[in-house]
Short mmCIF file of C-alpha atoms in Angstrom, two decimals:
data_model
loop_
_atom_site.label_atom_id
_atom_site.label_comp_id
_atom_site.label_asym_id
_atom_site.label_seq_id
_atom_site.Cartn_x
_atom_site.Cartn_y
_atom_site.Cartn_z
CA MET A 1 178.07 19.16 115.30
CA LYS A 2 174.81 18.29 116.80
CA HIS A 3 175.41 20.99 119.49
CA SER A 4 175.88 23.74 116.62
CA ALA A 5 172.66 22.97 114.64
CA ARG A 6 170.62 23.05 117.50
CA LEU A 7 172.25 26.44 118.77
CA ALA A 8 171.27 27.90 115.15
CA LEU A 9 167.67 26.35 115.21
CA ILE A 10 167.13 28.11 118.69
CA ILE A 11 168.80 31.41 117.28
CA LEU A 12 166.27 31.25 114.06
CA VAL A 13 163.49 30.80 116.22
CA MET A 14 164.16 33.46 118.53
CA VAL A 15 164.80 35.64 115.25
CA LEU A 16 161.07 34.47 114.51
CA VAL A 17 159.31 35.23 117.51
CA ALA A 18 160.93 38.85 117.41
CA ALA A 19 159.94 39.90 113.74
CA ALA A 20 156.54 38.70 114.76
CA ALA A 21 156.56 41.13 117.86
CA LEU A 22 157.81 43.72 115.61
CA VAL A 23 154.81 43.50 113.11
CA TRP A 24 152.50 42.92 116.15
CA LEU A 25 153.59 46.33 117.51
CA ALA A 26 153.57 48.05 114.25
CA VAL A 27 149.62 47.18 113.44
CA GLY A 28 149.04 48.21 117.08
CA LEU A 29 150.63 51.72 116.86
CA GLY A 30 149.29 52.27 113.20
CA VAL A 31 145.28 51.55 114.12
CA GLY A 32 146.27 54.08 117.34
CA PHE A 33 147.83 57.20 115.04
CA ALA A 34 144.43 56.74 112.67
CA GLY A 35 142.42 56.56 115.47
CA CYS A 36 143.75 60.04 116.81
CA PHE A 37 144.50 62.12 113.44
CA GLY A 38 141.95 59.93 110.74
CA ARG A 39 143.77 59.84 106.96
CA ALA A 40 142.91 61.28 103.91
CA GLY A 41 140.20 58.89 101.61
CA ASN A 42 138.11 56.79 103.51
CA GLU A 43 138.25 57.46 107.25
CA ILE A 44 138.79 54.72 109.82
CA PRO A 45 136.64 54.46 112.58
CA SER A 46 137.56 55.79 115.63
CA LEU A 47 138.38 52.34 118.25
CA VAL A 48 137.99 54.68 120.86
CA VAL A 49 134.40 55.01 122.61
CA ALA A 50 133.06 57.68 124.60
CA THR A 51 131.80 56.59 127.75
CA PRO A 52 128.04 58.69 128.86
CA THR A 53 128.26 61.04 131.66
CA ALA A 54 125.34 62.53 133.39
CA SER A 55 126.00 65.80 131.97
CA ALA A 56 122.91 67.70 130.72
CA ASP A 57 124.64 68.01 127.60
CA ALA A 58 125.45 64.67 126.69
CA SER A 59 123.67 63.42 123.62
CA PRO A 60 124.45 60.73 121.32
CA ARG A 61 127.29 61.45 118.92
CA PRO A 62 125.86 62.08 115.74
CA ALA A 63 127.30 60.21 112.52
CA ALA A 64 129.47 62.01 110.16
CA THR A 65 128.32 64.31 107.49
CA PRO A 66 129.89 64.92 104.25
CA ALA A 67 131.66 68.49 104.08
CA PRO A 68 129.42 71.66 102.82
CA THR A 69 129.37 72.40 99.59
CA PRO A 70 131.15 75.88 99.42
CA ASP A 71 128.62 79.03 99.12
CA PRO A 72 128.89 80.17 95.62
CA THR A 73 127.99 83.77 96.87
CA PRO A 74 130.97 85.94 96.37
CA THR A 75 133.05 87.11 99.23
CA SER A 76 134.68 90.44 99.74
CA ASP A 77 137.99 88.56 98.87
CA MET A 78 136.46 86.86 95.79
CA PRO A 79 136.78 88.95 91.92
CA THR A 80 132.92 90.12 90.96
CA ALA A 81 131.43 90.43 87.73
CA SER A 82 131.05 94.38 87.14
CA PRO A 83 127.60 95.63 86.24
CA PRO A 84 126.75 96.49 82.17
CA GLN A 85 128.11 99.91 81.56
CA PRO A 86 125.60 102.48 79.90
CA GLN A 87 126.54 102.56 76.17
CA THR A 88 123.70 104.73 74.47
CA ASP A 89 122.32 108.04 75.13
CA GLU A 90 119.07 106.17 76.13
CA ASP A 91 121.51 103.99 78.44
CA PHE A 92 122.72 107.10 80.53
CA LEU A 93 119.40 108.64 80.09
CA ALA A 94 117.63 105.98 82.18
CA LEU A 95 120.12 105.74 84.69
CA TYR A 96 120.13 109.47 84.90
CA ILE A 97 116.32 109.50 85.42
CA GLN A 98 117.14 106.47 88.05
CA GLY A 99 118.56 108.84 90.05
CA MET A 100 115.95 111.90 89.91
CA SER A 101 113.84 112.25 92.88
CA THR A 102 109.68 111.91 92.29
CA GLU A 103 109.44 115.92 93.12
CA GLU A 104 111.71 116.48 90.19
CA LYS A 105 110.22 114.08 87.89
CA LEU A 106 106.89 115.09 88.66
CA GLY A 107 108.13 118.92 87.77
CA GLN A 108 109.23 117.82 83.81
CA LEU A 109 105.80 117.14 83.67
CA VAL A 110 104.27 120.61 83.46
CA MET A 111 104.39 123.71 81.61
CA PHE A 112 103.14 126.70 83.53
CA GLY A 113 102.79 130.32 82.68
CA PHE A 114 103.39 133.92 84.61
CA GLN A 115 102.51 137.17 84.04
CA GLY A 116 105.16 139.66 83.30
CA THR A 117 107.44 140.98 80.38
CA ASP A 118 110.59 142.07 82.23
CA GLU A 119 111.29 139.43 84.54
CA VAL A 120 109.85 136.31 86.41
CA SER A 121 107.35 137.62 88.87
CA GLU A 122 108.11 136.79 92.61
CA ALA A 123 104.68 134.63 92.86
CA PHE A 124 105.55 132.12 89.74
CA ALA A 125 109.55 132.32 91.36
CA GLY A 126 108.38 130.80 94.45
CA VAL A 127 105.98 128.06 92.22
CA MET A 128 109.33 127.39 90.07
CA ARG A 129 111.04 126.77 93.48
CA ASP A 130 108.39 124.93 95.26
CA TRP A 131 107.74 122.17 92.60
CA LYS A 132 110.98 122.53 90.52
CA VAL A 133 108.91 123.31 87.47
CA GLY A 134 110.70 122.07 84.27
CA ASN A 135 108.95 123.82 81.38
CA VAL A 136 107.46 127.10 80.85
CA ILE A 137 105.09 128.90 78.45
CA LEU A 138 104.80 132.39 77.29
CA TYR A 139 101.66 134.19 76.10
CA GLY A 140 101.08 137.21 73.64
CA TYR A 141 100.55 139.16 77.01
CA ASN A 142 104.53 138.64 77.77
CA ILE A 143 105.90 140.15 74.59
CA VAL A 144 105.71 144.06 74.17
CA ARG A 145 105.50 143.66 70.32
CA THR A 146 105.49 147.46 70.30
CA ASP A 147 109.41 147.67 71.50
CA LYS A 148 111.29 149.15 68.64
CA ASP A 149 112.46 145.96 67.58
CA GLY A 150 109.00 143.99 68.15
CA GLY A 151 109.33 142.68 71.65
CA PHE A 152 112.49 140.30 70.68
CA ALA A 153 115.16 141.81 72.65
CA ARG A 154 113.03 142.07 76.05
CA CYS A 155 111.78 138.84 75.54
CA ALA A 156 115.40 137.64 75.34
CA ALA A 157 116.00 139.02 78.87
CA LEU A 158 112.50 137.88 80.26
CA ASN A 159 113.82 134.15 79.04
CA SER A 160 117.32 134.92 80.79
CA SER A 161 115.23 135.55 83.98
CA VAL A 162 113.24 132.87 83.54
CA GLN A 163 116.20 130.18 83.21
CA LYS A 164 117.58 131.79 86.32
CA ALA A 165 114.77 131.10 88.66
CA SER A 166 115.05 127.39 87.42
CA ARG A 167 116.44 124.91 90.42
CA SER A 168 117.36 122.14 88.11
CA GLU A 169 120.42 121.32 86.18
CA ILE A 170 117.86 120.00 83.17
CA PRO A 171 117.45 123.43 81.02
CA LEU A 172 114.19 124.37 80.64
CA LEU A 173 111.59 123.83 77.27
CA ILE A 174 110.39 127.54 76.91
CA SER A 175 107.39 127.50 74.37
CA LEU A 176 105.01 130.19 72.77
CA ASP A 177 102.65 129.56 69.67
CA ALA A 178 103.91 131.29 66.58
CA GLU A 179 101.62 130.33 63.50
CA GLY A 180 101.57 133.26 61.21
CA GLY A 181 99.19 135.19 60.28
CA LYS A 182 97.19 136.97 63.42
CA VAL A 183 99.10 134.73 65.74
CA VAL A 184 102.76 135.23 65.49
CA ARG A 185 103.12 137.45 69.07
CA PHE A 186 106.18 139.73 68.00
CA ARG A 187 106.47 141.79 65.08
CA TRP A 188 108.11 140.64 62.84
CA PRO A 189 110.50 142.78 60.21
CA LYS A 190 108.65 140.32 57.97
CA TRP A 191 105.11 139.52 58.64
CA PRO A 192 104.44 135.44 58.79
CA SER A 193 101.94 134.37 56.54
CA SER A 194 99.17 133.02 57.91
CA ALA A 195 98.28 128.76 57.62
CA ALA A 196 95.54 129.46 55.40
CA THR A 197 97.86 131.88 52.71
CA LEU A 198 100.47 128.73 52.81
CA GLY A 199 97.56 126.25 52.13
CA LYS A 200 96.53 127.92 49.65
CA ARG A 201 99.67 128.71 47.88
CA ASN A 202 100.52 124.70 48.67
CA ASN A 203 103.91 125.42 47.93
CA PRO A 204 105.71 122.83 50.85
CA ASP A 205 109.13 124.51 50.22
CA GLU A 206 107.54 128.06 51.09
CA ALA A 207 106.31 126.75 54.14
CA ARG A 208 109.54 125.14 55.29
CA ALA A 209 111.31 127.97 54.79
CA LEU A 210 109.02 130.20 56.42
CA PHE A 211 109.16 128.17 59.37
CA SER A 212 112.83 127.58 59.56
CA ARG A 213 112.68 131.81 59.93
CA ILE A 214 110.33 131.60 62.74
CA GLY A 215 112.41 128.98 64.90
CA THR A 216 115.33 130.94 64.33
CA GLY A 217 113.87 133.88 65.47
CA LEU A 218 112.24 132.30 68.41
CA LEU A 219 115.71 130.55 69.30
CA ASP A 220 117.32 133.69 69.27
CA VAL A 221 115.15 134.55 72.23
CA GLY A 222 115.44 131.66 74.09
CA ILE A 223 112.06 130.27 72.99
CA ASN A 224 113.05 126.72 71.88
CA VAL A 225 109.07 125.16 71.44
CA ASN A 226 106.88 126.50 68.88
CA LEU A 227 103.00 125.43 69.43
CA ALA A 228 102.42 125.24 66.14
CA PRO A 229 101.47 124.26 63.47
CA CYS A 230 97.77 123.49 63.21
CA LEU A 231 96.68 120.86 61.56
CA ASP A 232 92.98 120.86 62.18
CA VAL A 233 91.10 120.62 58.93
CA ALA A 234 87.40 121.90 58.62
CA ARG A 235 85.17 121.93 55.32
CA VAL A 236 84.17 125.61 55.64
CA PRO A 237 87.32 127.09 57.97
CA GLU A 238 85.83 130.29 58.23
CA GLU A 239 82.86 128.95 60.12
CA THR A 240 85.46 127.76 62.92
CA PHE A 241 86.79 130.01 65.83
CA LEU A 242 90.12 129.14 64.08
CA THR A 243 89.31 130.78 60.57
CA THR A 244 92.97 131.36 58.88
CA ARG A 245 94.59 129.63 61.67
CA ILE A 246 93.87 126.20 59.56
CA ILE A 247 95.83 125.84 56.78
CA SER A 248 93.25 124.04 54.20
CA ALA A 249 89.64 122.54 53.90
CA ASN A 250 91.70 119.65 51.70
CA ALA A 251 93.43 117.57 54.48
CA ASN A 252 95.97 116.42 52.24
CA VAL A 253 97.31 119.81 51.64
CA ALA A 254 97.08 120.73 55.36
CA ALA A 255 99.26 117.10 55.63
CA ASN A 256 101.68 118.51 52.76
CA ILE A 257 102.09 121.90 54.53
CA GLY A 258 101.98 120.83 58.07
CA THR A 259 104.56 118.29 57.60
CA ALA A 260 106.91 121.23 55.88
CA CYS A 261 106.34 123.61 58.94
CA ILE A 262 107.42 120.93 61.08
CA GLU A 263 110.31 119.91 59.07
CA GLY A 264 111.39 123.75 58.79
CA MET A 265 111.54 124.31 62.15
CA GLN A 266 113.31 120.83 63.14
CA ALA A 267 116.17 121.75 60.90
CA VAL A 268 116.97 124.55 62.64
CA GLY A 269 116.50 123.17 66.40
CA CYS A 270 113.22 124.02 67.09
CA VAL A 271 110.84 121.56 68.93
CA SER A 272 106.97 121.60 66.74
CA ILE A 273 103.89 120.80 68.61
CA ALA A 274 101.32 120.02 66.84
CA LYS A 275 97.76 120.81 67.48
CA HIS A 276 94.87 120.40 68.21
CA PHE A 277 94.34 116.49 68.27
CA PRO A 278 92.17 114.88 66.96
CA GLY A 279 90.56 117.61 65.43
CA HIS A 280 89.01 121.01 66.41
CA GLY A 281 87.64 121.71 62.68
CA ALA A 282 84.82 119.53 63.09
CA THR A 283 82.91 122.40 65.59
CA THR A 284 82.57 125.85 65.35
CA GLU A 285 82.52 126.51 69.31
CA ASP A 286 85.74 127.66 71.13
CA SER A 287 86.82 125.02 73.97
CA HIS A 288 88.29 127.99 75.62
CA GLU A 289 84.24 129.10 76.44
CA ARG A 290 82.81 125.56 76.69
CA THR A 291 83.14 121.71 75.88
CA PRO A 292 82.36 121.45 72.21
CA VAL A 293 80.90 117.99 71.32
CA VAL A 294 81.72 116.41 67.86
CA SER A 295 79.63 113.33 67.06
CA LYS A 296 81.91 111.87 64.06
CA THR A 297 82.83 108.39 64.27
CA LEU A 298 86.23 107.05 64.69
CA GLU A 299 85.77 106.16 60.74
CA ARG A 300 85.13 109.82 59.97
CA LEU A 301 88.16 111.17 61.50
CA THR A 302 90.41 108.55 60.05
CA ASP A 303 89.05 108.86 56.58
CA TYR A 304 89.33 113.43 57.14
CA ASP A 305 90.71 114.82 60.05
CA LEU A 306 93.34 112.81 61.27
CA ILE A 307 95.01 112.67 58.09
CA PRO A 308 97.36 115.52 58.40
CA PHE A 309 98.11 113.77 62.26
CA ALA A 310 99.27 110.76 60.52
CA ALA A 311 101.46 112.53 58.48
CA ALA A 312 102.86 114.55 61.10
CA VAL A 313 103.44 111.43 63.06
CA GLU A 314 105.14 109.69 59.84
CA THR A 315 107.30 112.71 59.54
CA GLY A 316 108.27 112.52 63.61
CA VAL A 317 106.70 115.34 64.89
CA ASP A 318 108.26 116.42 68.46
CA GLY A 319 104.79 116.57 70.42
CA ILE A 320 101.36 116.75 69.69
CA LEU A 321 98.83 118.82 71.85
CA VAL A 322 95.11 117.36 72.53
CA ALA A 323 91.85 119.45 72.95
CA HIS A 324 89.28 119.46 75.49
CA ILE A 325 86.50 118.25 73.21
CA SER A 326 84.08 115.76 73.53
CA TYR A 327 83.88 113.02 70.92
CA PRO A 328 81.14 110.51 72.38
CA LYS A 329 80.99 108.12 69.86
CA ILE A 330 84.67 107.32 70.24
CA ASP A 331 84.72 107.81 74.30
CA PRO A 332 81.34 108.39 75.69
CA LYS A 333 83.00 109.29 79.14
CA ASP A 334 86.31 111.20 79.18
CA ILE A 335 87.32 114.28 76.50
CA ALA A 336 89.68 114.02 74.09
CA SER A 337 92.21 115.58 76.20
CA MET A 338 91.47 112.85 79.59
CA SER A 339 90.47 110.03 77.26
CA ASP A 340 92.54 106.37 77.26
CA VAL A 341 91.09 105.34 74.13
CA ILE A 342 91.70 108.81 72.16
CA ILE A 343 95.56 109.42 73.52
CA GLY A 344 96.30 105.97 74.60
CA GLU A 345 94.44 103.08 72.11
CA LEU A 346 94.02 106.09 68.88
CA LEU A 347 97.01 108.05 69.19
CA ARG A 348 99.36 106.27 70.59
CA GLN A 349 98.98 102.38 69.53
CA GLN A 350 97.19 102.83 66.22
CA MET A 351 99.03 105.58 65.37
CA GLY A 352 102.11 104.69 67.09
CA PHE A 353 103.28 108.06 68.15
CA ASP A 354 105.66 108.13 71.07
CA GLY A 355 106.65 111.77 71.27
CA ILE A 356 105.01 114.24 74.10
CA VAL A 357 101.54 114.31 74.12
CA MET A 358 100.55 117.99 75.49
CA SER A 359 97.32 119.20 77.14
CA ASP A 360 95.50 121.97 75.77
CA ASP A 361 95.48 124.89 78.84
CA PHE A 362 94.22 123.87 81.86
CA ARG A 363 92.66 127.44 82.50
CA MET A 364 89.96 126.50 79.65
CA THR A 365 86.09 125.97 79.61
CA GLY A 366 86.49 122.98 78.19
CA LEU A 367 88.11 121.03 80.62
CA THR A 368 87.05 122.96 84.26
CA SER A 369 83.23 122.49 83.27
CA ARG A 370 83.84 118.62 83.50
CA TYR A 371 86.92 118.14 85.64
CA THR A 372 88.62 119.55 88.73
CA VAL A 373 92.11 120.36 88.31
CA GLU A 374 92.92 117.72 90.56
CA LYS A 375 90.98 115.19 88.71
CA ALA A 376 92.16 116.40 85.21
CA ALA A 377 96.03 116.63 85.96
CA VAL A 378 96.08 112.67 87.23
CA ARG A 379 93.87 111.77 84.55
CA PHE A 380 95.77 113.00 81.97
CA ILE A 381 98.72 111.28 82.89
CA LEU A 382 96.97 107.79 83.38
CA ALA A 383 95.52 108.48 79.87
CA GLY A 384 98.98 108.40 78.28
CA GLY A 385 99.51 112.44 78.42
CA ASP A 386 103.02 113.93 79.25
CA LEU A 387 102.92 117.57 79.62
CA ILE A 388 100.25 119.42 81.54
CA LEU A 389 99.77 122.92 80.09
CA CYS A 390 98.83 125.47 82.46
CA GLY A 391 98.78 129.59 82.13
CA PRO A 392 99.16 131.90 84.64
CA ARG A 393 97.10 131.11 87.45
CA HIS A 394 99.19 129.94 90.20
CA GLU A 395 96.72 128.63 92.62
CA LEU A 396 95.73 126.50 89.55
CA GLN A 397 99.58 125.59 89.03
CA ARG A 398 99.80 124.33 93.04
CA ARG A 399 96.53 122.51 92.93
CA ILE A 400 97.85 120.71 89.93
CA MET A 401 101.14 119.80 91.75
CA THR A 402 99.90 118.71 94.93
CA ALA A 403 97.37 116.16 92.69
CA LEU A 404 100.39 115.09 91.01
CA THR A 405 102.30 114.49 94.02
CA GLU A 406 99.71 112.87 96.03
CA ALA A 407 98.67 110.62 93.42
CA ALA A 408 102.47 109.34 92.77
CA ALA A 409 102.63 109.03 96.78
CA ASP A 410 99.38 106.67 96.94
CA GLY A 411 100.08 104.68 93.96
CA THR A 412 97.78 106.11 91.44
CA LEU A 413 100.60 107.12 89.13
CA SER A 414 103.38 104.14 89.13
CA PRO A 415 106.73 104.95 88.57
CA GLU A 416 107.07 103.29 85.73
CA ARG A 417 104.07 105.41 84.39
CA ILE A 418 105.87 108.69 85.65
CA ASP A 419 109.05 107.73 84.08
CA GLU A 420 107.53 106.73 80.82
CA SER A 421 106.74 110.68 80.42
CA VAL A 422 109.68 111.92 82.20
CA THR A 423 111.99 110.20 79.54
CA ARG A 424 109.55 111.58 76.80
CA ILE A 425 109.97 114.85 77.45
CA LEU A 426 113.96 114.34 78.77
CA ARG A 427 114.73 112.58 75.20
CA ALA A 428 113.34 116.11 73.53
CA LYS A 429 115.50 118.11 75.40
CA MET A 430 118.55 116.03 74.64
CA LYS A 431 117.82 116.15 70.96
CA TYR A 432 117.06 119.41 70.87
CA LEU A 433 118.77 121.62 74.20
CA ASP A 434 122.19 121.73 75.99
CA PHE A 435 121.33 118.64 78.30
CA ASN A 436 123.34 115.27 78.29
CA PRO A 437 123.40 113.02 80.63
CA ARG A 438 126.60 111.40 79.64
CA ASN A 439 128.15 114.90 81.10
CA ILE A 440 126.41 114.91 84.11
#
């Protein structure tokens, strides 16, 4: 029994020793594997210490750093948010303008004329081609009113030639002044009454109907802009060079009849450009021949001369033509058509007009006696103007375009300022012409 107990004790000790050995071996192996492969969570430091060598690349091993935060920038394999899509006509227009070249934009800022009654002259076709001219004006010498039909059919063919000469996908604004009375250009089947006659009758319905008829007649031959009505007022109209082109000496009558004329044209889809802001009635001088000087203060203009123009702005007139007249008590430096005080502050800001501002003709002495056409072109746009008018003097037209191009290139005319005017002009084309950026 004693021998058997001793043998059992020896066996128990041997089992305990073997178990201890296995535990020691397991711990050793676990530590080794952890040093070689690491583990999730908190890492166990390696038990292996690298022995430095004489290599030039040898350096202390940097401490472990946290894993980098993933780059939030989308990759080609990651979905990206789509840019906002254009929804309104204004959205599509802005997108279209972004795609236009500077040359195309500057071509929209001018309205040029030419000589000819049957087709566009080669000289003018060259100007249109070289400068991408976006708008055209016709004068009395473009219309053969002695034709059997009063000149309408020949004018329609001429305007077809004008449109074909355009190098742009944007349709042209083609203008003419048909005010009634002595300024009608065609021989109308029923002669349009003068502005003075409309003022004496003081019947807005009659004025509205007359200018609907005039607008329709113009549209039928391809003219989509009428440079009318005259909203100038004068105490004695007969003493001014405008005479019967003035509606009335009474500013309120001029406002009522003038707005009716505008509404009549707009009702049939014809653009209306009122003139000659801020008023040509306070002078007896003709701005075609010299630079008239009007010594009125802004208060006096507001109380009388500006009443019809304010009514036109309220009605929603499409454009306003600015005169080459000096108003030294308002702007002692620049004439109205060059004045940021008169265009930018008075017309745009105070009166709230955001339509097309057009200059009077750049051939007129009222302008050229004080400015070069190059300076005037840039100055007019900087002052808040949009559309430069110049009749058939192609050397002046080329000088205007060269000046605009150089001013755009050197930053005098900023891209934002150019786009502002292009937007106003193309907005009118969207409203009245077959032009819709959604479909282009």
